[in-house]
Amino acid sequence: MTTPQRRSTGGPRQAAAIFAATLELLADKGYDGLTMESVAARSGVNKTTLYRWWPAKDALLAAALTDSDLLSFPMPDTGSLRGDLLALAHAIAELLTAESTAPIATAVLAAAPARPQLAQVGATFFAERLGREQPVFERAVARGELDASCDPAAIMDLLGGAIWFRLLLRGQPLTPEYLARAVDLVVDGLPGAS
């Protein structure tokens, strides 16, 4: 028996298959139906491999949410803060509505209130995502579009929260017109650089 090769990102050689299996099972079975045993069976790896890298399913789920290509998208660089935020809004909307990713978001959202560990998984995911979005705000400050004191997390909370609320709580579509209005409301309320 050979030991899995460590990837440069700190996971087993089969990480992509493991993460895909984790997210597929989450979408199919919900949080309660997601088990280390079912991930091992679906991904074709030994359960011991999973436990060697992740001590529990919450740790595995956190890694899958942050490291899987399924939930990633390129960070925009349109040349303007408004353009970048609009591109981000469209990418978030796509993740929440695409057949392959919408069930994942719904499963995590539905399970999180009753499970503090899952809330931590969400916090890890969004902290990592905010780190990826940081250059959008750094470029806006450098271009003089945004005051350096602005809080990127608050900006993304306002934008992302509006998208999540409209789709998941109001049950209304995320039209291009709505996304543009949401971005305009956020951008119009931001102080520019002095």
N, CA and C of each residue as an Amber inpcrd file, in Angstrom:
protein
   582
   0.8490000  -1.1850000   0.0000000   0.0000000   0.0000000   0.0000000
   0.8920000   1.2440000   0.0000000   0.5940000   2.1770000  -0.8800000
   1.4050000   3.3860000  -0.9770000   0.6880000   4.5430000  -0.3100000
   1.4660000   5.4630000   0.1850000   0.9210000   6.6630000   0.8140000
   0.5800000   7.6630000  -0.2780000  -0.5840000   8.3230000  -0.2040000
  -0.9340000   9.2950000  -1.2330000   0.0930000  10.4140000  -1.2990000
   0.3530000  10.8590000  -2.5070000   1.2550000  11.9850000  -2.7200000
   0.5690000  13.2490000  -2.2120000   1.3010000  14.0540000  -1.4920000
   0.7300000  15.3240000  -1.0360000   0.7480000  16.3080000  -2.1950000
  -0.3480000  17.0150000  -2.3370000  -0.4260000  18.0650000  -3.3340000
   0.1870000  19.3290000  -2.7400000   0.5100000  20.2490000  -3.6080000
   1.1020000  21.4910000  -3.1040000   0.1100000  22.2680000  -2.2450000
  -1.1880000  22.0450000  -2.4290000  -2.1800000  22.7530000  -1.6330000
  -2.4910000  22.0360000  -0.3390000  -1.8400000  20.9100000  -0.0660000
  -2.0260000  20.2380000   1.2000000  -3.1720000  19.2550000   1.2170000
  -3.2500000  18.3670000   0.2600000  -4.2880000  17.3580000   0.2280000
  -3.8050000  16.1310000  -0.5150000  -4.5820000  15.0850000  -0.4710000
  -4.1730000  13.8680000  -1.1650000  -4.2300000  14.0230000  -2.6810000
  -3.5740000  13.1370000  -3.3430000  -3.5260000  13.1360000  -4.8090000
  -4.9430000  13.0750000  -5.3940000  -5.8490000  12.3930000  -4.7290000
  -7.2200000  12.2180000  -5.2240000  -8.1620000  13.3260000  -4.7360000
  -7.6290000  14.4420000  -4.3180000  -8.4540000  15.4960000  -3.7140000
  -9.6060000  15.9260000  -4.6130000  -9.3780000  16.0860000  -5.9080000
 -10.4520000  16.5420000  -6.7950000 -11.6260000  15.5670000  -6.7770000
 -11.3410000  14.2850000  -6.8200000 -12.4110000  13.2710000  -6.7870000
 -13.1100000  13.2680000  -5.4250000 -12.3480000  13.4350000  -4.3730000
 -12.9130000  13.4630000  -3.0200000 -13.8250000  14.6750000  -2.8510000
 -13.3540000  15.8390000  -3.2910000 -14.1660000  17.0540000  -3.1700000
 -15.4300000  16.9530000  -4.0260000 -15.3030000  16.4200000  -5.2330000
 -16.4720000  16.2600000  -6.0980000 -17.4900000  15.3370000  -5.4350000
 -17.0190000  14.2200000  -4.8960000 -17.9210000  13.2770000  -4.2250000
 -18.5900000  13.9310000  -3.0250000 -17.8450000  14.7010000  -2.2630000
 -18.3920000  15.3730000  -1.0800000 -19.5130000  16.3240000  -1.4740000
 -19.2750000  17.1400000  -2.4760000 -20.2760000  18.1290000  -2.8760000
 -21.4680000  17.4720000  -3.5680000 -21.2270000  16.4200000  -4.3430000
 -22.3390000  15.6850000  -4.9680000 -23.2360000  15.0590000  -3.9010000
 -22.6260000  14.4370000  -2.9040000 -23.4020000  13.8170000  -1.8280000
 -24.1510000  14.8650000  -1.0120000 -23.5310000  16.0000000  -0.7650000
 -24.2060000  17.0770000  -0.0490000 -25.4480000  17.5160000  -0.8240000
 -25.2970000  17.6740000  -2.1390000 -26.4280000  18.0830000  -2.9720000
 -27.5030000  17.0040000  -3.0200000 -27.1010000  15.7420000  -3.1230000
 -28.0510000  14.6250000  -3.2480000 -28.7190000  14.2520000  -1.9380000
 -27.9500000  14.2080000  -0.8510000 -28.4260000  13.6380000   0.4110000
 -28.6050000  14.6610000   1.5280000 -28.1230000  15.8890000   1.3140000
 -28.1750000  16.8830000   2.3710000 -27.0490000  16.6630000   3.3690000
 -26.9550000  17.5730000   4.3320000 -25.8680000  17.5090000   5.3000000
 -25.9060000  16.2230000   6.1160000 -27.0930000  15.8150000   6.5700000
 -27.1940000  14.6110000   7.3960000 -26.8060000  13.3520000   6.6280000
 -27.0620000  13.3190000   5.3310000 -26.7270000  12.1530000   4.5190000
 -25.2830000  12.0980000   4.0760000 -24.5530000  13.1690000   4.3160000
 -23.1330000  13.2110000   3.9580000 -22.3290000  12.5330000   5.0620000
 -21.6460000  11.4450000   4.7200000 -20.8130000  10.7370000   5.6930000
 -19.4460000  10.4780000   5.0840000 -18.4860000  10.2710000   5.9540000
 -17.1420000   9.9390000   5.4750000 -17.1840000   8.6280000   4.6800000
 -18.0010000   7.6720000   5.1180000 -18.1100000   6.3860000   4.4360000
 -18.6650000   6.5620000   3.0210000 -19.6970000   7.4010000   2.8910000
 -20.2880000   7.5970000   1.5620000 -19.3300000   8.3480000   0.6440000
 -18.5540000   9.2840000   1.1750000 -17.5670000   9.9870000   0.3600000
 -16.4830000   9.0120000  -0.1030000 -16.0210000   8.1640000   0.7980000
 -15.0020000   7.1710000   0.4340000 -15.5150000   6.2680000  -0.6760000
 -16.7440000   5.7910000  -0.5310000 -17.3040000   4.8910000  -1.5450000
 -17.4670000   5.5910000  -2.8920000 -17.9910000   6.8070000  -2.8860000
 -18.2400000   7.5020000  -4.1550000 -16.9470000   7.9450000  -4.8240000
 -15.9550000   8.3230000  -4.0420000 -14.6980000   8.8180000  -4.6310000
 -13.7190000   7.6980000  -4.9590000 -13.9690000   6.4980000  -4.4100000
 -13.0860000   5.3690000  -4.6950000 -11.8030000   5.3810000  -3.8860000
 -11.8000000   6.0570000  -2.7520000 -10.6160000   6.0560000  -1.8830000
 -10.9670000   5.3440000  -0.5780000  -9.9410000   4.9380000   0.1310000
 -10.1570000   4.3160000   1.4340000 -10.5920000   5.3670000   2.4470000
 -11.4450000   4.9490000   3.3710000 -11.8940000   5.8430000   4.4310000
 -10.6990000   6.3420000   5.2510000  -9.6770000   5.5030000   5.4040000
  -8.4980000   5.9150000   6.1690000  -7.7920000   7.0850000   5.4990000
  -7.8410000   7.1420000   4.1780000  -7.2490000   8.2840000   3.4670000
  -7.9790000   9.5610000   3.8440000  -9.2920000   9.4940000   3.9030000
 -10.0660000  10.6850000   4.2870000  -9.6980000  11.1390000   5.6910000
  -9.6750000  10.1930000   6.6280000  -9.3860000  10.5590000   8.0210000
  -7.9370000  10.9990000   8.2140000  -7.0500000  10.5790000   7.3360000
  -5.6560000  11.0190000   7.4260000  -5.5710000  12.5280000   7.1420000
  -6.4230000  13.0050000   6.2640000  -6.3740000  14.4080000   5.8640000
  -7.3920000  15.2750000   6.5920000  -8.5570000  14.7090000   6.9070000
  -9.6370000  15.4790000   7.5180000 -10.2070000  14.6760000   8.6810000
 -10.1800000  15.1860000   9.9040000 -10.5950000  14.4120000  11.0780000
 -12.1000000  14.1460000  11.1610000 -12.8980000  14.9360000  10.4550000
 -14.3480000  14.7800000  10.5190000 -14.9720000  15.3520000   9.2490000
 -16.2580000  15.0880000   9.0790000 -16.9020000  15.5140000   7.8320000
 -16.9490000  17.0330000   7.6960000 -17.0300000  17.7740000   8.8010000
 -17.0400000  19.2320000   8.6850000 -15.7260000  19.7580000   8.1140000
 -14.6200000  19.1580000   8.5170000 -13.3210000  19.5650000   7.9720000
 -13.2360000  19.2300000   6.4860000 -13.7340000  18.0640000   6.1120000
 -13.7460000  17.6730000   4.7010000 -14.6530000  18.6070000   3.9040000
 -15.8250000  18.9020000   4.4400000 -16.7500000  19.7980000   3.7460000
 -16.1510000  21.1920000   3.5850000 -15.4830000  21.6930000   4.6040000
 -14.8310000  22.9990000   4.4970000 -13.7910000  22.9880000   3.3850000
 -12.9900000  21.9370000   3.3220000 -11.9720000  21.8370000   2.2650000
 -12.6260000  21.7500000   0.8950000 -13.6950000  20.9660000   0.7790000
 -14.3750000  20.8220000  -0.5080000 -14.9820000  22.1400000  -0.9660000
 -15.5930000  22.8680000  -0.0470000 -16.2000000  24.1480000  -0.4080000
 -15.1590000  25.1680000  -0.8450000 -14.0190000  25.1920000  -0.1750000
 -13.0180000  26.2140000  -0.4970000 -12.0740000  25.8140000  -1.6270000
 -11.8080000  24.5150000  -1.7850000 -10.7930000  24.0920000  -2.7490000
 -11.3320000  23.4740000  -4.0350000 -12.6010000  23.1380000  -4.0740000
 -13.1710000  22.5220000  -5.2740000 -13.2850000  23.5410000  -6.3920000
 -12.9840000  23.1180000  -7.5870000 -13.1580000  23.9830000  -8.7470000
 -14.6310000  24.2500000  -9.0490000 -15.5160000  23.3880000  -8.5500000
 -16.9350000  23.5210000  -8.8310000 -17.4890000  24.8660000  -8.3680000
 -17.0100000  25.3720000  -7.2440000 -17.5440000  26.6150000  -6.6890000
 -16.6510000  27.8290000  -6.9480000 -15.6390000  27.6460000  -7.7670000
 -14.7400000  28.7680000  -8.0220000 -15.1090000  29.4580000  -9.3330000
 -14.7150000  30.6930000  -9.4230000 -14.8710000  31.4530000 -10.6580000
 -13.7520000  32.4760000 -10.7110000 -13.3780000  32.8950000 -11.9080000
 -12.2750000  33.8540000 -12.0170000 -12.6760000  35.2050000 -11.4430000
 -11.7240000  35.8270000 -10.7750000 -11.9750000  37.1620000 -10.2470000
 -11.9010000  38.1570000 -11.3980000 -12.8870000  39.0340000 -11.4800000
 -12.9410000  39.9650000 -12.6100000 -11.9170000  41.0920000 -12.4920000
 -11.5690000  41.6280000 -13.6190000 -10.7390000  42.8290000 -13.7000000
 -11.2200000  43.6060000 -14.9200000 -12.3480000  44.3090000 -14.7440000
 -12.9850000  45.0060000 -15.8650000 -12.4610000  46.4270000 -16.0530000
 -11.6950000  46.9120000 -15.0840000 -11.2000000  48.2790000 -15.1650000
 -12.0050000  49.2660000 -14.3410000 -13.1100000  48.7990000 -13.7260000
 -13.8940000  49.6890000 -12.8570000 -14.4720000  48.8760000 -11.7160000
 -14.7070000  49.5410000 -10.5950000 -15.3130000  48.8750000  -9.4480000
 -16.7130000  48.3960000  -9.8040000 -17.4940000  49.2540000 -10.4540000
 -18.8490000  48.8540000 -10.8270000 -18.8140000  47.6180000 -11.7190000
 -17.9640000  47.6170000 -12.7150000 -17.8580000  46.4700000 -13.6220000
 -17.4340000  45.2060000 -12.9020000 -16.4730000  45.3280000 -11.9880000
 -16.0180000  44.1540000 -11.2310000 -17.1210000  43.6240000 -10.3210000
 -17.8410000  44.5320000  -9.6340000 -18.9230000  44.0890000  -8.7530000
 -20.0690000  43.4700000  -9.5520000 -20.3400000  44.0090000 -10.7310000
 -21.3810000  43.4280000 -11.5700000 -20.9760000  42.0230000 -12.0280000
 -19.7140000  41.8510000 -12.3950000 -19.2350000  40.5180000 -12.7820000
 -19.3120000  39.5520000 -11.6010000 -18.9510000  40.0190000 -10.4070000
 -19.0680000  39.1810000  -9.2160000 -20.5280000  38.8270000  -8.9310000
 -21.4270000  39.7960000  -9.1020000 -22.8510000  39.5340000  -8.8690000
 -23.3630000  38.4560000  -9.8220000 -22.9630000  38.5250000 -11.0630000
 -23.3800000  37.5120000 -12.0390000 -22.7890000  36.1450000 -11.6890000
 -21.5460000  36.1140000 -11.2300000 -20.9190000  34.8400000 -10.8590000
 -21.6140000  34.2240000  -9.6470000 -21.9510000  35.0420000  -8.6640000
 -22.6670000  34.5460000  -7.4800000 -24.0430000  34.0270000  -7.8930000
 -24.7300000  34.7760000  -8.7260000 -26.0500000  34.3530000  -9.1950000
 -25.9600000  33.0190000  -9.9360000 -24.9380000  32.8510000 -10.7350000
 -24.7490000  31.5850000 -11.4630000 -24.5440000  30.4250000 -10.4970000
 -23.7360000  30.6300000  -9.4650000 -23.5210000  29.5710000  -8.4770000
 -24.8120000  29.1920000  -7.7650000 -25.6710000  30.1730000  -7.5070000
 -26.9040000  29.9170000  -6.7730000 -28.0300000  29.3580000  -7.6330000
 -27.8550000  29.4040000  -8.9560000 -28.9340000  28.9490000  -9.8260000
 -28.5460000  27.7950000 -10.7420000 -27.2610000  27.5450000 -10.9170000
 -26.8330000  26.4670000 -11.8120000 -27.2280000  25.1060000 -11.2390000
 -27.6060000  24.2130000 -12.1030000 -28.0590000  22.8850000 -11.6810000
 -27.0120000  22.1530000 -10.8490000 -25.7510000  22.3420000 -11.1730000
 -24.6890000  21.6140000 -10.4690000 -24.3160000  22.2200000  -9.1210000
 -24.6110000  23.4920000  -8.9050000 -24.1730000  24.1430000  -7.6650000
 -25.3030000  24.6260000  -6.7630000 -26.4770000  24.8990000  -7.2980000
 -27.5870000  25.3990000  -6.4740000 -27.9310000  24.4620000  -5.3160000
 -27.9780000  23.1360000  -5.5170000 -28.3160000  22.2670000  -4.3860000
 -27.2880000  22.3040000  -3.2580000 -26.0530000  22.5990000  -3.5800000
 -25.0070000  22.6780000  -2.5570000 -25.2700000  23.8700000  -1.6510000
 -25.5300000  25.0170000  -2.2490000 -25.8070000  26.2230000  -1.4670000
 -27.0480000  26.0290000  -0.6070000 -28.0820000  25.4270000  -1.1730000
 -29.3160000  25.1960000  -0.4330000 -29.0950000  24.2580000   0.7440000
 -28.3260000  23.1920000   0.5300000 -28.0680000  22.2190000   1.6020000
 -27.2950000  22.8600000   2.7500000 -26.2950000  23.6510000   2.4270000
 -25.5020000  24.3060000   3.4750000 -26.3620000  25.3180000   4.2150000
 -27.1320000  26.1130000   3.4850000 -27.9850000  27.1230000   4.1080000
 -29.0320000  26.4780000   5.0120000 -29.6300000  25.3750000   4.5680000
 -30.6710000  24.7190000   5.3520000 -30.1190000  24.0810000   6.6250000
 -28.9090000  23.5500000   6.5660000 -28.3480000  22.8340000   7.7110000
 -27.6560000  23.7490000   8.7200000 -27.1530000  24.8830000   8.2880000
 -26.3040000  25.7230000   9.1360000 -26.9460000  26.2060000  10.4400000
 -28.2110000  26.6400000  10.4570000 -28.7460000  27.1730000  11.7170000
 -28.7250000  26.1860000  12.8780000 -28.8620000  24.9140000  12.5970000
 -28.9070000  23.9180000  13.6720000 -27.5420000  23.3110000  13.9850000
 -26.5200000  23.6860000  13.2320000 -25.2100000  23.0560000  13.3990000
 -24.1120000  24.1090000  13.4610000 -23.6250000  24.4330000  14.6530000
 -22.5610000  25.4290000  14.7790000 -21.3110000  25.0670000  13.9730000
 -21.0170000  23.7590000  13.8490000 -19.8350000  23.3520000  13.0840000
 -19.9930000  23.7450000  11.6180000 -21.1930000  23.6190000  11.0950000
 -21.4310000  23.9790000   9.7050000 -21.3560000  25.4890000   9.5200000
 -21.7750000  26.2390000  10.5160000 -21.6220000  27.6940000  10.4540000
 -20.1500000  28.0610000  10.3230000 -19.2810000  27.3140000  11.0220000
 -17.8410000  27.5510000  10.9070000 -17.3360000  27.2160000   9.5100000
 -17.8930000  26.1540000   8.9070000 -17.5370000  25.7970000   7.5320000
 -17.8690000  26.9640000   6.6050000 -19.0660000  27.5320000   6.7800000
 -19.4580000  28.6810000   5.9650000 -18.5510000  29.8740000   6.1810000
 -18.1810000  30.1150000   7.4290000 -17.2740000  31.2300000   7.7260000
 -15.9210000  31.0340000   7.0450000 -15.4290000  29.8090000   7.0620000
 -14.1550000  29.5060000   6.3960000 -14.2640000  29.7470000   4.8960000
 -15.3420000  29.2610000   4.3020000 -15.5540000  29.4210000   2.8590000
 -15.5940000  30.9010000   2.4780000 -16.3900000  31.6970000   3.2100000
 -16.5420000  33.1000000   2.8370000 -15.3000000  33.9210000   3.1560000
 -14.5540000  33.5600000   4.1770000 -13.2850000  34.2490000   4.4500000
 -12.2990000  34.0030000   3.3160000 -12.2450000  32.7660000   2.8400000
 -11.3530000  32.4350000   1.7350000 -11.7960000  33.1650000   0.4730000
 -13.1040000  33.2000000   0.2260000 -13.6340000  33.8870000  -0.9570000
 -13.3300000  35.3770000  -0.8960000 -13.4650000  35.9930000   0.2910000
 -13.1580000  37.4140000   0.4340000 -11.6860000  37.6760000   0.1480000
 -10.8230000  36.7560000   0.5490000  -9.4090000  36.8960000   0.2310000
  -9.1650000  36.9340000  -1.2720000  -9.9090000  36.1260000  -2.0130000
  -9.7820000  36.1270000  -3.4790000 -10.3250000  37.4090000  -4.0840000
 -11.3440000  38.0000000  -3.4360000 -11.9660000  39.2170000  -3.9650000
 -11.1840000  40.4820000  -3.6180000 -10.2780000  40.4040000  -2.6900000
  -9.5360000  41.5710000  -2.2040000  -8.9100000  42.4130000  -3.3160000
  -8.3040000  41.8090000  -4.3530000  -7.7210000  42.6380000  -5.4190000
  -8.7180000  43.5560000  -6.1160000  -9.9750000  43.1810000  -6.1800000
 -11.0060000  44.0390000  -6.7740000 -11.0290000  45.3780000  -6.0380000
 -10.9590000  45.3280000  -4.7240000 -11.0460000  46.5450000  -3.9190000
  -9.7150000  47.2980000  -3.9020000  -8.6280000  46.5770000  -3.9050000
  -7.3150000  47.2340000  -3.9620000  -7.1700000  48.0210000  -5.2620000
  -7.6180000  47.4400000  -6.3710000  -7.5420000  48.1530000  -7.6540000
  -8.4610000  49.3760000  -7.6480000  -9.6450000  49.2550000  -7.0290000
 -10.5760000  50.3900000  -6.9700000  -9.9810000  51.5330000  -6.1540000
  -9.2950000  51.2130000  -5.0670000  -8.6300000  52.2460000  -4.2660000
  -7.5210000  52.8900000  -5.0940000  -6.7320000  52.0840000  -5.7790000
  -5.6230000  52.6060000  -6.5930000  -6.1340000  53.5020000  -7.7250000
  -7.3070000  53.2060000  -8.2670000  -7.8820000  54.0270000  -9.3480000
  -8.5860000  55.2680000  -8.8120000  -8.7180000  55.3870000  -7.4840000
  -9.3990000  56.5280000  -6.8930000 -10.9140000  56.3900000  -6.8560000
 -11.4400000  55.1930000  -7.0970000 -12.8870000  54.9740000  -7.0850000
 -13.4390000  54.7060000  -5.6890000 -12.5580000  54.3440000  -4.7730000
 -13.0020000  53.8650000  -3.4730000 -12.0570000  54.3830000  -2.4040000
 -12.6320000  54.8600000  -1.3150000 -11.8270000  55.2940000  -0.1810000
 -11.1720000  54.0730000   0.4640000  -9.9330000  54.2000000   0.8460000
  -9.1860000  53.0780000   1.4320000  -9.7880000  52.5910000   2.7380000
 -10.6070000  53.4100000   3.3850000 -11.2110000  52.9970000   4.6550000
 -12.4310000  52.0970000   4.4680000 -12.8880000  51.9140000   3.2470000
 -14.0660000  51.0740000   2.9970000 -13.7640000  49.6210000   3.3680000
 -14.7830000  48.9430000   3.8400000 -14.6720000  47.5590000   4.2880000
 -15.1480000  46.6150000   3.1780000 -14.2210000  45.9130000   2.5100000
 -14.6270000  44.9920000   1.4430000 -15.6260000  43.9340000   1.9060000
 -15.4930000  43.4520000   3.1410000 -16.4300000  42.4400000   3.6390000
 -17.8440000  43.0080000   3.7050000 -17.9880000  44.2330000   4.1780000
 -19.3170000  44.8400000   4.2530000 -19.8950000  45.0510000   2.8570000
 -19.0610000  45.4600000   1.9240000 -19.5260000  45.6640000   0.5500000
 -20.0380000  44.3480000  -0.0310000 -19.2710000  43.2790000   0.1360000
 -19.6840000  41.9790000  -0.4000000 -20.8790000  41.4180000   0.3650000
 -20.9720000  41.7110000   1.6650000 -22.1560000  41.2880000   2.4290000
 -23.4170000  41.9510000   1.8660000 -23.3160000  43.2520000   1.5720000
 -24.4750000  43.9570000   1.0180000 -24.8690000  43.3870000  -0.3390000
 -23.8950000  43.1910000  -1.1980000 -24.1830000  42.7000000  -2.5400000
 -24.6110000  41.2350000  -2.5150000 -23.8050000  40.3970000  -1.8850000
 -24.1280000  38.9750000  -1.8210000 -25.4170000  38.7230000  -1.0560000
 -25.6120000  39.4650000   0.0270000 -26.8290000  39.3090000   0.8220000
 -28.0780000  39.6350000   0.0170000 -28.0120000  40.6850000  -0.7930000
 -29.1610000  41.0460000  -1.6330000 -29.4790000  39.9250000  -2.6190000
 -28.4440000  39.3340000  -3.1810000 -28.6380000  38.2480000  -4.1560000
 -29.2360000  37.0250000  -3.4750000 -28.6400000  36.6060000  -2.3640000
 -29.1420000  35.4430000  -1.6250000 -30.5910000  35.6730000  -1.1790000
 -30.8660000  36.8510000  -0.6110000 -32.1920000  37.1410000  -0.0800000
 -33.2430000  37.0930000  -1.1820000 -32.9590000  37.7180000  -2.2980000
 -33.9340000  37.7520000  -3.3990000 -34.2410000  36.3460000  -3.8930000
 -33.2240000  35.5480000  -4.0920000 -33.4280000  34.2130000  -4.6520000
 -34.0030000  33.2370000  -3.6350000 -33.3570000  33.1380000  -2.4730000
 -33.6970000  32.0700000  -1.5420000 -34.8360000  32.4080000  -0.5870000
 -35.0350000  33.6660000  -0.2720000 -36.1070000  34.0270000   0.6530000
 -37.3180000  34.6320000  -0.0490000 -37.0770000  35.4540000  -1.0370000
 -38.2040000  36.0300000  -1.7800000 -38.6720000  35.1020000  -2.9070000
 -37.7860000  34.2250000  -3.3630000 -38.1440000  33.3180000  -4.4580000
 -38.3080000  34.0270000  -5.7850000 -37.5860000  35.1130000  -5.9740000
 -37.6790000  35.8820000  -7.2140000 -36.4260000  35.6740000  -8.0530000
 -36.5470000  35.8480000  -9.3560000 -35.4120000  35.5720000 -10.2410000
 -34.3040000  36.6240000 -10.1240000 -33.1000000  36.1730000 -10.4320000
 -31.9380000  37.0640000 -10.4430000 -31.7010000  37.5250000 -11.8770000
 -32.4820000  38.4880000 -12.2810000 -32.3820000  38.9900000 -13.6510000
 -31.1610000  39.9010000 -13.7830000 -30.6550000  40.0720000 -14.9940000
 -29.5460000  41.0190000 -15.1860000 -29.9030000  42.4310000 -14.7090000
 -31.1600000  42.8190000 -14.8960000 -31.5960000  44.1490000 -14.4650000
 -31.5310000  44.2780000 -12.9390000 -31.9770000  43.2460000 -12.2410000
 -31.9170000  43.2770000 -10.7810000 -30.4690000  43.3500000 -10.3010000
 -29.6010000  42.5280000 -10.8920000 -28.1940000  42.5260000 -10.4770000
 -27.5640000  43.8950000 -10.7080000 -27.8750000  44.5270000 -11.8320000
 -27.3210000  45.8590000 -12.1160000 -27.8380000  46.8830000 -11.1030000
 -29.1390000  46.8200000 -10.7590000 -29.6920000  47.7520000  -9.7620000
 -29.0450000  47.5400000  -8.3960000 -28.8480000  46.2830000  -8.0120000
 -28.2190000  45.9930000  -6.7170000 -26.7990000  46.5440000  -6.6740000
 -26.0430000  46.3340000  -7.7510000 -24.6740000  46.8590000  -7.8110000
 -24.6920000  48.3790000  -7.7530000 -25.5830000  49.0120000  -8.4940000
 -25.6630000  50.4760000  -8.4750000 -25.9710000  51.0030000  -7.0810000
 -26.8960000  50.3630000  -6.3720000 -27.2190000  50.7950000  -5.0120000
 -26.0140000  50.6900000  -4.0860000 -25.2530000  49.6070000  -4.2230000
 -24.0670000  49.4350000  -3.3840000 -23.0100000  50.4700000  -3.7550000
 -22.7060000  50.5900000  -5.0450000 -21.6430000  51.5080000  -5.4780000
 -22.0100000  52.9610000  -5.1790000 -23.2630000  53.3290000  -5.3930000
 -23.6810000  54.7140000  -5.1410000 -23.5700000  55.0890000  -3.6720000
 -23.6080000  54.1070000  -2.7760000 -23.5070000  54.3880000  -1.3480000
 -22.0890000  54.3760000  -0.8040000 -21.1040000  54.1060000  -1.6680000
 -19.7070000  54.0220000  -1.2080000 -18.9990000  55.3590000  -1.3400000
 -18.2100000  55.7110000  -0.3300000 -17.4180000  56.9470000  -0.4680000
 -16.2500000  56.7100000  -1.4210000 -16.0650000  57.6520000  -2.3160000
 -14.9260000  57.5930000  -3.2320000 -13.6670000  58.0730000  -2.5260000
 -12.5510000  57.8930000  -3.1820000 -11.2890000  58.3590000  -2.6060000
 -11.2650000  59.8820000  -2.6210000 -10.6300000  60.4300000  -1.6150000
 -10.5520000  61.9000000  -1.5290000  -9.3960000  62.4110000  -2.3320000
